[in-house]
mmCIF file of C-alpha atoms and ligand atoms in Angstrom:
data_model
loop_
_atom_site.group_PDB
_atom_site.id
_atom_site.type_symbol
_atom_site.label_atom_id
_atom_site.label_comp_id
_atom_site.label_asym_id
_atom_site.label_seq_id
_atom_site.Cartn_x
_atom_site.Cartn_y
_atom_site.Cartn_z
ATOM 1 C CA UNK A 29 0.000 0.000 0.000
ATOM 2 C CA UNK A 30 1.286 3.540 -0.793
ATOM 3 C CA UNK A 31 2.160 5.214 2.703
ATOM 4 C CA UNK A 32 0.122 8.070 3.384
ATOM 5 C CA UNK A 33 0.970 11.603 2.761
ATOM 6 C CA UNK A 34 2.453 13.434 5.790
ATOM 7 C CA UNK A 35 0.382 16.177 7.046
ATOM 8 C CA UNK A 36 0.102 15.579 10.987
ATOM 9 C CA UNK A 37 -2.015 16.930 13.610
ATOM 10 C CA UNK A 38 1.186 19.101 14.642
ATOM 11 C CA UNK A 39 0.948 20.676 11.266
ATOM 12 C CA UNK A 40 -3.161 21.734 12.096
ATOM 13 C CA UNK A 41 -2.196 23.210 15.405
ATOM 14 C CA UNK A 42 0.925 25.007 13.648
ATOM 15 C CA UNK A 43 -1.817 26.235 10.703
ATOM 16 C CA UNK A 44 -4.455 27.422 13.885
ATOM 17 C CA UNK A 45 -1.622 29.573 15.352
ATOM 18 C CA UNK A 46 -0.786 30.888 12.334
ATOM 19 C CA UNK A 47 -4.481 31.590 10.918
ATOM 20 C CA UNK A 48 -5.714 32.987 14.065
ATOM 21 C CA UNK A 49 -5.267 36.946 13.185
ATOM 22 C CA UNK A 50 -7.293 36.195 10.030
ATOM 23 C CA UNK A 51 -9.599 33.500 10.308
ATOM 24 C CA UNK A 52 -12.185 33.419 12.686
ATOM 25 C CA UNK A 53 -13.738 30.382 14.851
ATOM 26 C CA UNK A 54 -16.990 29.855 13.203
ATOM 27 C CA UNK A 55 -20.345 29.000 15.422
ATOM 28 C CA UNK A 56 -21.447 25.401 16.147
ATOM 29 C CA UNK A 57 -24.992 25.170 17.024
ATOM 30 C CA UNK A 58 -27.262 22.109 17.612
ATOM 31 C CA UNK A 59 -30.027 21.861 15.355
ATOM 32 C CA UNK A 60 -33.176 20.302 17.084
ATOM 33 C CA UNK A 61 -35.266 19.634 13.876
ATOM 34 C CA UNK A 62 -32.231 18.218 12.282
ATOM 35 C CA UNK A 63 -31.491 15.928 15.115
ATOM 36 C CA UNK A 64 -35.857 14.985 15.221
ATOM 37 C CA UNK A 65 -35.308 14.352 11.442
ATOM 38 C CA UNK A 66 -32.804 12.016 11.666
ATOM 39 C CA UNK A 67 -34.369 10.015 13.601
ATOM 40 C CA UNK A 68 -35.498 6.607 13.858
ATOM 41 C CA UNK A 69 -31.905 5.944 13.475
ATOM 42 C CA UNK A 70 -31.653 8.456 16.173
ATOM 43 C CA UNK A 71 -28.269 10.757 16.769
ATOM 44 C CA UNK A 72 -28.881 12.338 20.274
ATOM 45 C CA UNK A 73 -27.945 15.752 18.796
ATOM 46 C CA UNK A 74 -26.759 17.269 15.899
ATOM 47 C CA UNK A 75 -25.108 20.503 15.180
ATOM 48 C CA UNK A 76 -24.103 22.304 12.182
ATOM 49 C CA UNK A 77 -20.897 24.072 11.918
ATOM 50 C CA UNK A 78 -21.390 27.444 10.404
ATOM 51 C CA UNK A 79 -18.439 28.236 8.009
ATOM 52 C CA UNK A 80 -21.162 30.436 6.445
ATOM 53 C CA UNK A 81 -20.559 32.795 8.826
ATOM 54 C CA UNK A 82 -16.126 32.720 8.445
ATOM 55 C CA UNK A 83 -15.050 36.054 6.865
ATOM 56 C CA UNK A 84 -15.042 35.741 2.825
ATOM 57 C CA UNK A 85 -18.243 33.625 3.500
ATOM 58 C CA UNK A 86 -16.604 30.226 3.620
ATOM 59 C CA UNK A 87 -14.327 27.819 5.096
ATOM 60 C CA UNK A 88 -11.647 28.449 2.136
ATOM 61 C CA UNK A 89 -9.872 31.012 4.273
ATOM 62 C CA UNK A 90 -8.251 28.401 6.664
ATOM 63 C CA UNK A 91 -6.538 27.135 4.164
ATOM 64 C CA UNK A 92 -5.253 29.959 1.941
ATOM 65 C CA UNK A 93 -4.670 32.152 4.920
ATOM 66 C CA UNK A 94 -2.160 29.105 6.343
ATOM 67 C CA UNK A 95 -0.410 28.921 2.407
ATOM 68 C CA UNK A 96 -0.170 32.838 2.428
ATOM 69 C CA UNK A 97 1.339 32.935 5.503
ATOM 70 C CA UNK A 98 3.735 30.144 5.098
ATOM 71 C CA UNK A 99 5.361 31.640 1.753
ATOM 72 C CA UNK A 100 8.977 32.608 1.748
ATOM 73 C CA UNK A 101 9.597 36.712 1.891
ATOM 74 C CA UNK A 102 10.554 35.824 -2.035
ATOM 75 C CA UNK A 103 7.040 34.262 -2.683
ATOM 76 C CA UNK A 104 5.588 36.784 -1.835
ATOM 77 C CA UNK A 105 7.353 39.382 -3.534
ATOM 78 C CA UNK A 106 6.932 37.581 -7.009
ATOM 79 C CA UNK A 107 3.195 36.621 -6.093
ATOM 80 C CA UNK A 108 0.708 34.204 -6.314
ATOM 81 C CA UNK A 109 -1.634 32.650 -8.643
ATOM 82 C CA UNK A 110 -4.668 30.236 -7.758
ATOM 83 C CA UNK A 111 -7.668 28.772 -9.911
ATOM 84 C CA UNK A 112 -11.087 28.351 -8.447
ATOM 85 C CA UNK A 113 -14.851 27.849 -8.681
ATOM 86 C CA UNK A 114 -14.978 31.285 -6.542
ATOM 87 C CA UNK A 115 -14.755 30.756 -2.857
ATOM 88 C CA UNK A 116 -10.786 29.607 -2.967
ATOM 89 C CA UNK A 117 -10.356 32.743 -4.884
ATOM 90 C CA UNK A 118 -11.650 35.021 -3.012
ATOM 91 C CA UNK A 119 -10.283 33.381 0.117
ATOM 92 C CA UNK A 120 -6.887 34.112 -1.801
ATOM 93 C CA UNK A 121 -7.755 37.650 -2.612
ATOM 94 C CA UNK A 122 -8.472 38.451 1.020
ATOM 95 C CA UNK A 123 -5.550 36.817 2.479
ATOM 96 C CA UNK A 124 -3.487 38.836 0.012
ATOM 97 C CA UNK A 125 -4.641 41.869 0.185
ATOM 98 C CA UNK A 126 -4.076 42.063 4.162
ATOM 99 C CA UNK A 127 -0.268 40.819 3.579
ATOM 100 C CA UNK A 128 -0.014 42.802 0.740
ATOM 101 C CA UNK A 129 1.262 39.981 -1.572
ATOM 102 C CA UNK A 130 -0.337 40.122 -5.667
ATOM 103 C CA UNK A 131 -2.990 37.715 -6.364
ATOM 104 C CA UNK A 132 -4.114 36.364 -9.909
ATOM 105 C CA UNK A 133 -7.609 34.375 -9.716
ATOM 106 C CA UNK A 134 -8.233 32.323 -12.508
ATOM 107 C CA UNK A 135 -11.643 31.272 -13.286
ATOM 108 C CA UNK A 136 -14.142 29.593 -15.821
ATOM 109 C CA UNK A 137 -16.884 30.828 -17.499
ATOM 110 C CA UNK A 138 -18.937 29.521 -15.196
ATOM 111 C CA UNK A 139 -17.911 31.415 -12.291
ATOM 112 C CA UNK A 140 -21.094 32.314 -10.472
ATOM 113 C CA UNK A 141 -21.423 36.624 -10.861
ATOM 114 C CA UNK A 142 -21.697 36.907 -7.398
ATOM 115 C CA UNK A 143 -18.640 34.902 -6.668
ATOM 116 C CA UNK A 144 -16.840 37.021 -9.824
ATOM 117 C CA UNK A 145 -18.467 40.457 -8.079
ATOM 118 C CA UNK A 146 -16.730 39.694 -4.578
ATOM 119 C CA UNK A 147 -13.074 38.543 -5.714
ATOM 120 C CA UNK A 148 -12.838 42.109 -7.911
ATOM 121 C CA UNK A 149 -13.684 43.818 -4.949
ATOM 122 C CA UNK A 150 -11.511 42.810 -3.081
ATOM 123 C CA UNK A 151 -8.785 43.852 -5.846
ATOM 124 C CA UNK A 152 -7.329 40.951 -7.123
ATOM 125 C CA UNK A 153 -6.381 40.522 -10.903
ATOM 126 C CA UNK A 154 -8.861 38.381 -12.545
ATOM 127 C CA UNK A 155 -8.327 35.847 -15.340
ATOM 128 C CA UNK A 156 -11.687 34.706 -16.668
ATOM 129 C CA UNK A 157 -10.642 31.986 -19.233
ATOM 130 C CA UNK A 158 -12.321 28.479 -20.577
ATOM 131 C CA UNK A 159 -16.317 27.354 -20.399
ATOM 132 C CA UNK A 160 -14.972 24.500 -17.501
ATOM 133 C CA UNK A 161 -12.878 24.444 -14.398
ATOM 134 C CA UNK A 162 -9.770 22.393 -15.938
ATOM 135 C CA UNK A 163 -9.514 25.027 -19.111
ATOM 136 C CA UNK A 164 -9.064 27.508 -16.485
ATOM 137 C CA UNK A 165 -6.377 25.602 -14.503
ATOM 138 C CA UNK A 166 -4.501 25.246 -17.814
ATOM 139 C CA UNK A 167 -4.805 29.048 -18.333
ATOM 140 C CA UNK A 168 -3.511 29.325 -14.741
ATOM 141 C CA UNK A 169 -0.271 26.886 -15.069
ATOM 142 C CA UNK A 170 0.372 28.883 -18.202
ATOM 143 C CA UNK A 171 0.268 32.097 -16.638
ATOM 144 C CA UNK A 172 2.196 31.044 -13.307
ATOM 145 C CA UNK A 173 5.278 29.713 -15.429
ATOM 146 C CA UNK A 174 5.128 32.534 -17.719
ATOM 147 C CA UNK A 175 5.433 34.914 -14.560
ATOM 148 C CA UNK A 176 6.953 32.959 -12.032
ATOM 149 C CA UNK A 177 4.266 32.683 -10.060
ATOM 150 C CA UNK A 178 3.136 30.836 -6.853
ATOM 151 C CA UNK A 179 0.108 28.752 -7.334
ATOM 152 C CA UNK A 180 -1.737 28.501 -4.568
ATOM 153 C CA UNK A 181 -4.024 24.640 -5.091
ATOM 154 C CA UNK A 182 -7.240 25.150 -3.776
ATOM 155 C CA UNK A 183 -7.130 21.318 -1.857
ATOM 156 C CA UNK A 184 -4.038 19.430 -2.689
ATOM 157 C CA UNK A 185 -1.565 20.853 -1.088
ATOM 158 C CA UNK A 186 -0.473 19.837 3.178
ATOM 159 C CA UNK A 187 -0.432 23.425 3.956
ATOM 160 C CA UNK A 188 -4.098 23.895 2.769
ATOM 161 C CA UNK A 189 -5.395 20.967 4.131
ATOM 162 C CA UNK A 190 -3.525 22.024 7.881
ATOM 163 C CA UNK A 191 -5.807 24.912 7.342
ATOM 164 C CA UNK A 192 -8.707 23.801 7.079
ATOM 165 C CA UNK A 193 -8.273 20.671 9.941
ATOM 166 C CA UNK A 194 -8.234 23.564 12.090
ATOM 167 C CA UNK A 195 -12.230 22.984 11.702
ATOM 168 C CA UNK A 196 -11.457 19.625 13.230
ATOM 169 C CA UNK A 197 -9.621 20.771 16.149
ATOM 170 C CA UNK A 198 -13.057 23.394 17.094
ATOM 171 C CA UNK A 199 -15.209 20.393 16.368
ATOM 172 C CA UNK A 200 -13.021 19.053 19.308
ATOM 173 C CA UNK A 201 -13.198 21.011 21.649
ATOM 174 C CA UNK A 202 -16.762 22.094 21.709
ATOM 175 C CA UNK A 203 -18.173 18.501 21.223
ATOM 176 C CA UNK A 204 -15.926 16.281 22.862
ATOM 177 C CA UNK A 205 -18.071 13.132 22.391
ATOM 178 C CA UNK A 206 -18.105 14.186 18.636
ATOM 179 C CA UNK A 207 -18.749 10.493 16.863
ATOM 180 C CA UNK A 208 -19.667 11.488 13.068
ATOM 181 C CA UNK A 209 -18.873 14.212 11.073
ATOM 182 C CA UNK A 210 -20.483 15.170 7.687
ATOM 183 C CA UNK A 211 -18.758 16.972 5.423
ATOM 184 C CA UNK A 212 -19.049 18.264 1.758
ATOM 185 C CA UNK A 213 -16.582 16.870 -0.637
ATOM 186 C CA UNK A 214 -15.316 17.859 -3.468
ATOM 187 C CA UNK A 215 -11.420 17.977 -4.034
ATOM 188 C CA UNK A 216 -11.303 16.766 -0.662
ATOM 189 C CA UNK A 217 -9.286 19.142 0.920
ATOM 190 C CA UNK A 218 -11.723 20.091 3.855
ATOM 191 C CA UNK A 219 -12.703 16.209 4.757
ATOM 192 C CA UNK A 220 -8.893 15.580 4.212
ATOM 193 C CA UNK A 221 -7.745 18.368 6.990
ATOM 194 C CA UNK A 222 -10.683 17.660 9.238
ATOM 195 C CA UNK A 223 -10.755 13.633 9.298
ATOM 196 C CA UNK A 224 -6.699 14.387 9.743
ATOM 197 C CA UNK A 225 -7.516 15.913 13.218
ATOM 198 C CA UNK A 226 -11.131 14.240 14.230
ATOM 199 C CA UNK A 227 -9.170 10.498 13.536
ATOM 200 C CA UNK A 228 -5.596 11.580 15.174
ATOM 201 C CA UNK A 229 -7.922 12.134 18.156
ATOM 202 C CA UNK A 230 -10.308 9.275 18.345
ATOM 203 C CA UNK A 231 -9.646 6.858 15.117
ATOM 204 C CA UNK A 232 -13.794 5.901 15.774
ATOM 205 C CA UNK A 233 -14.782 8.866 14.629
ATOM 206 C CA UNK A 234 -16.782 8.183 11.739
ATOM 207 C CA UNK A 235 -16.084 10.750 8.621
ATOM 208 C CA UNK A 236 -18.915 11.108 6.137
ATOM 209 C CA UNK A 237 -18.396 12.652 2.496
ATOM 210 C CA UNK A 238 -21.146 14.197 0.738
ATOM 211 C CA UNK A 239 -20.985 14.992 -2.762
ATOM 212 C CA UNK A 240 -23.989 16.288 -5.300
ATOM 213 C CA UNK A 241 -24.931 13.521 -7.814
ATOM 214 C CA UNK A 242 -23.739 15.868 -10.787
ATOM 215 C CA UNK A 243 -20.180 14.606 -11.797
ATOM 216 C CA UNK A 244 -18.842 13.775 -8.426
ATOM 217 C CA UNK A 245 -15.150 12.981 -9.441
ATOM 218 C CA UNK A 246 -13.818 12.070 -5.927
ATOM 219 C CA UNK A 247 -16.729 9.865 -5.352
ATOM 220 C CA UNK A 248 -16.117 8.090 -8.392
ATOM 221 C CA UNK A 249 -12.684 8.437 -8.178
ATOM 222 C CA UNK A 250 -12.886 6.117 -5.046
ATOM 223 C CA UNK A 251 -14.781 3.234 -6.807
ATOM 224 C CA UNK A 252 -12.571 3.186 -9.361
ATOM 225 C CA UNK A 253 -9.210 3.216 -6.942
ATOM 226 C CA UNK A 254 -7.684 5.956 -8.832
ATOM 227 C CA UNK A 255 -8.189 9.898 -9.487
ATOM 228 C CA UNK A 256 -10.992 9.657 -12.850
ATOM 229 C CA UNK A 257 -11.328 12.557 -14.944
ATOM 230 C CA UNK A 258 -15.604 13.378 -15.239
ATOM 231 C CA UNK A 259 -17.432 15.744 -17.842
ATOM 232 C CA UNK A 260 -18.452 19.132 -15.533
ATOM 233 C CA UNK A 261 -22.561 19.555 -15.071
ATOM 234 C CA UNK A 262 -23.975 22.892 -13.614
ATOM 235 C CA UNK A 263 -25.116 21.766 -10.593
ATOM 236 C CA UNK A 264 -26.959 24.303 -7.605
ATOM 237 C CA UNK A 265 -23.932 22.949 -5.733
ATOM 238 C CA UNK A 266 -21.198 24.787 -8.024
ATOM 239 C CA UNK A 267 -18.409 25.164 -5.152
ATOM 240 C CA UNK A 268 -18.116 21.470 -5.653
ATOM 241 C CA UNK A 269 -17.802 21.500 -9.610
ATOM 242 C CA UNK A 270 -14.445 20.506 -10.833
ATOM 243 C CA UNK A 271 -11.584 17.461 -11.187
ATOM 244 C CA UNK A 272 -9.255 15.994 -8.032
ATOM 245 C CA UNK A 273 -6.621 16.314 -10.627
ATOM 246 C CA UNK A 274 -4.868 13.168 -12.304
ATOM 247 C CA UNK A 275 -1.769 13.655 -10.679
ATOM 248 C CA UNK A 276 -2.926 14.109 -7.294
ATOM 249 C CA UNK A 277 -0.853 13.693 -4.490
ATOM 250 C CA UNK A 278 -2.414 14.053 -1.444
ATOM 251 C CA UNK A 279 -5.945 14.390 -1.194
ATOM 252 C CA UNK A 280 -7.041 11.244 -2.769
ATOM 253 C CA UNK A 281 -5.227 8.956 -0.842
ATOM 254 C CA UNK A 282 -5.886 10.678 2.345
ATOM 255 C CA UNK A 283 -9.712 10.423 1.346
ATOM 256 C CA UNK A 284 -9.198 6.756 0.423
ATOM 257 C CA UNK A 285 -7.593 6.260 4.033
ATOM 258 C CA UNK A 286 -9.826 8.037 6.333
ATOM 259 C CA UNK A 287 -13.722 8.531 4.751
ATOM 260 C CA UNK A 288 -15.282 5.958 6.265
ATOM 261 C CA UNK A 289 -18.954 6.735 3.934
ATOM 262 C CA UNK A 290 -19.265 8.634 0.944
ATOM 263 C CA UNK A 291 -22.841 9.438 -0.429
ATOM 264 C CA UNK A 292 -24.779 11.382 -3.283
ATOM 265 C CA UNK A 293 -27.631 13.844 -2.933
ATOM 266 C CA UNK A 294 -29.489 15.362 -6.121
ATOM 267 C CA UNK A 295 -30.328 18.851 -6.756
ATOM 268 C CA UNK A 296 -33.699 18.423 -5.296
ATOM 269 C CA UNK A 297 -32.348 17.454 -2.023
ATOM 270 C CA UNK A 298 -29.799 20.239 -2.157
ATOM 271 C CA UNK A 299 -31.960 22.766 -2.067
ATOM 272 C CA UNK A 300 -33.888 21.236 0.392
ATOM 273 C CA UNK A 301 -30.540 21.754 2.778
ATOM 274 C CA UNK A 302 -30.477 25.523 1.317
ATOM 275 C CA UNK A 303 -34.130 25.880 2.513
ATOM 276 C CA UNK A 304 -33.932 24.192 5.876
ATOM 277 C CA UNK A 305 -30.964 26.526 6.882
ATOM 278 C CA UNK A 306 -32.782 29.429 6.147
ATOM 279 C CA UNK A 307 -36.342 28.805 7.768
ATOM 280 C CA UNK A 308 -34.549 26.621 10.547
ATOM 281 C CA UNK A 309 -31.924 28.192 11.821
ATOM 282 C CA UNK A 310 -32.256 31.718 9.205
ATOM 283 C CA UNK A 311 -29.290 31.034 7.648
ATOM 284 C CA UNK A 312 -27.819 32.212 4.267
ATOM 285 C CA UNK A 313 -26.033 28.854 2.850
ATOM 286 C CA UNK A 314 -24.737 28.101 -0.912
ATOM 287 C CA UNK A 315 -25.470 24.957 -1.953
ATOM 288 C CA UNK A 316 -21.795 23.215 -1.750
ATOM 289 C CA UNK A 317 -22.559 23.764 1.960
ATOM 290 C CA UNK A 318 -25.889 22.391 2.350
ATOM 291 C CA UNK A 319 -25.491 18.911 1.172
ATOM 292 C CA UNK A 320 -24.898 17.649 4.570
ATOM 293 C CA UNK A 321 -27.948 18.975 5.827
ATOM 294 C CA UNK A 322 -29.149 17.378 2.615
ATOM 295 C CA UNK A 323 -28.138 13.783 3.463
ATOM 296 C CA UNK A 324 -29.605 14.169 6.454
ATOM 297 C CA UNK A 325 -32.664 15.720 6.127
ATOM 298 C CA UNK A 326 -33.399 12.231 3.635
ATOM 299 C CA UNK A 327 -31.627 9.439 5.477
ATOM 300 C CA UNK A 328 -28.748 9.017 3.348
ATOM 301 C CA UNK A 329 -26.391 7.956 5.576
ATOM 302 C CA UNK A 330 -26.137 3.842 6.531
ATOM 303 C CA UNK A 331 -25.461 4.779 9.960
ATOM 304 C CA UNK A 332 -25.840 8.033 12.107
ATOM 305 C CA UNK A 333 -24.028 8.370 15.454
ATOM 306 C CA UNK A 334 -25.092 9.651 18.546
ATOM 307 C CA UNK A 335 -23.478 13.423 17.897
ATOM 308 C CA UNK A 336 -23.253 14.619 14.567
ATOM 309 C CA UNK A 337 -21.630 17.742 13.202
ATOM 310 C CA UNK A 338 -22.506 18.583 9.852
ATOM 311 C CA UNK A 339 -20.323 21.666 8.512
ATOM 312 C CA UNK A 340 -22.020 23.605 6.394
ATOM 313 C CA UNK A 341 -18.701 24.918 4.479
ATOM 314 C CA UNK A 342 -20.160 28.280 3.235
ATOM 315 C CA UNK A 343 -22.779 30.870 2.010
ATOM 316 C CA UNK A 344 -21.825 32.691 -1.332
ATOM 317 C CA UNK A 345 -25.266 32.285 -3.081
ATOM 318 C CA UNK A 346 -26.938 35.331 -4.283
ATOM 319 C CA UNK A 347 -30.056 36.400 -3.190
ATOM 320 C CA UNK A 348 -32.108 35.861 -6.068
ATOM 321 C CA UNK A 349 -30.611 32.709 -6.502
ATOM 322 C CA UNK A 350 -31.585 31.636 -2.569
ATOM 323 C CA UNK A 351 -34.936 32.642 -3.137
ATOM 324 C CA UNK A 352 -35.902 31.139 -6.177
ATOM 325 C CA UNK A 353 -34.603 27.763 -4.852
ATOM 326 C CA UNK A 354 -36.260 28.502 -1.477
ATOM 327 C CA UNK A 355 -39.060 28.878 -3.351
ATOM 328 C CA UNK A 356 -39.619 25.393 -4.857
ATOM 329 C CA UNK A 357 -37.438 23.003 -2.452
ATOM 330 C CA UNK A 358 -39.500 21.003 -0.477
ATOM 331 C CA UNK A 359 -38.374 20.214 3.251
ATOM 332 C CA UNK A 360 -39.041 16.501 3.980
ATOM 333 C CA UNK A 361 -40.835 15.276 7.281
HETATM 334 C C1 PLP B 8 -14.445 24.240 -1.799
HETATM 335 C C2 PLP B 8 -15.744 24.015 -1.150
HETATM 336 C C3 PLP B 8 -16.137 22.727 -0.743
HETATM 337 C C4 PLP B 8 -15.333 21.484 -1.020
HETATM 338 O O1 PLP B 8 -14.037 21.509 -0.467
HETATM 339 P P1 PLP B 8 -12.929 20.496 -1.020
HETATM 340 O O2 PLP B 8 -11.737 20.775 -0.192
HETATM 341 O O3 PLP B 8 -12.711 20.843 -2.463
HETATM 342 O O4 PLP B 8 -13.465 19.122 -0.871
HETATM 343 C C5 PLP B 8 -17.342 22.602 -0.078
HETATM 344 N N1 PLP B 8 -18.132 23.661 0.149
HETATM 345 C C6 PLP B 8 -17.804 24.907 -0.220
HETATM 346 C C7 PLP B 8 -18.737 26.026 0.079
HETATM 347 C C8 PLP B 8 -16.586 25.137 -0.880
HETATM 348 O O5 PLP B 8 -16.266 26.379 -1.239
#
């Protein structure tokens, strides 16, 4: 078996010391109805992690903030360079414009205006280039050698998935008896850090991956016991569009080692999650974030512990676009 790549739970404290000045601990609340919904398999509690509420609006700042930090005074000098579906991006973009390091964001067509609207604001130069995700990471690699550049992956890289364990390490301390988390999953960098610190912990900790049933690359990926390249599909879920990358080096394998489940929701039960958050509990989620809540909310999990966190990883969704989804989801039970 291939060992596993070495990213250790010193490396998630080291990222939480050196994140702390930009990223903020994010609210863990139970959820009641969740917890009455899950039942009969019957969690005692369950509480969502609200990385809705982290500044830049998602979870994506852990890890950037951690790369940004850790660059070499030459790094940063030359600047950096990152492709994204929009949250990474502007994660970037924040992170470098308070260290005062250059930041290209390259995107796809498909970038959500919203998403697009946010990273120019926050004065990063934008490269919009190629109708899918992996045209716009070959514009990217072109541009960073061109330049000399430091690209900055959005999930497979150790110092980016330190950053966003830190999650794990919150999840630890406010619910000790923490026995499942659920987590979106995409390029697997958030389950990666977080399942790093839950499992370093207490190896019974069960990690759950959630994916939307629109090209879900890691999921497949897994069943085929090797990174698979998919077709993209516009999905409500589009901070989980894109590839793990055929030459991946960490992620995968760390997601083959430690996800114990990995399941599908469609777009219907998606925006279920997106409505629940916002009658439930009145929050503002995108809908990468609410497929937890998702797999919940319709019993897609084999088994459910006895306290559940479900991270709901951000909230970048416009308002129209919330609203109109809000508007025909239906909430089961
Ligand atoms: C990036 C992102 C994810 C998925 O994270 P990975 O590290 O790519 O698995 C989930 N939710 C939101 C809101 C994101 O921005």
């Amino acid at each position: 078996m291939d060992s596993l790549p070495h990213v250790t739970l010193q490396d998630v404290y080291r990222a939480r010391k050196r994140i702390a000045a930009i990223a903020r601990r994010t609210l863990l609340i139970e959820s009641q109805l969740l917890t009455d919904r899950a039942r009969p398999a019957g969690p005692t509690d369950v509480h969502i992690k609200l990385e809705n509420l982290q500044a830049t609006g998602s979870f994506k700042l852990r890890g950037a903030a951690n790369k940004l930090l850790g660059l070499t005074a030459d790094e940063k000098e030359r600047g950096v360079i990152t492709i994204s579906t929009g949250n990474h991006g502007r994660a970037v973009s924040y992170a470098a414009r308070r260290l005062g390091i250059h930041a290209v964001i390259c995107l796809s067509e498909g970038v959500t205006q919203s998403k697009l609207a946010a990273i120019k604001r926050l004065g990063a130069e934008v490269v919009v280039h190629g109708a899918t995700y992996d045209q716009a990471e070959e514009q990217a690699l072109r541009l960073q050698q061109e330049r000399g550049l430091t690209m900055i992956e959005p999930f497979d890289d150790p110092d980016i998935i330190a950053g966003q364990g830190t999650i794990g390490l919150e999840l630890l301390e406010e619910l000790p008896d923490i026995d499942t988390a659920v987590v979106p999953l995409s390029g697997g960098g958030l389950i990666s850090g977080i399942a790093l610190a839950l499992k370093s912990v207490n190896p019974a900790i069960r990690v759950i991956g959630v994916s939307m049933d629109r090209a879900p690359v890691m999921y497949h990926s897994l069943l085929a016991g090797a990174p698979i390249q998919m077709e993209e599909e516009e999905t409500i879920a589009d901070a989980l569009v894109g590839g793990i990358g055929s030459a991946n080096k960490y992620t995968f394998r760390m997601v083959q080692h430690y996800v114990d489940e990995t399941v599908l929701v469609s777009e219907e039960e998606i925006a279920a999650g997106m409505a629940f958050a916002l009658e439930e509990h009145h929050q503002v989620i995108e809908g990468g974030a609410a497929v937890g809540i998702a797999a919940l909310l319709h019993q897609k999990l084999s088994q459910v512990g006895n306290h559940v966190a479900v991270i709901v990883s951000g909230g970048n969704v416009a308002t129209e676009r919330l609203l109109e989804t809000a508007g025909w989801a239906r909430i089961p039970g």
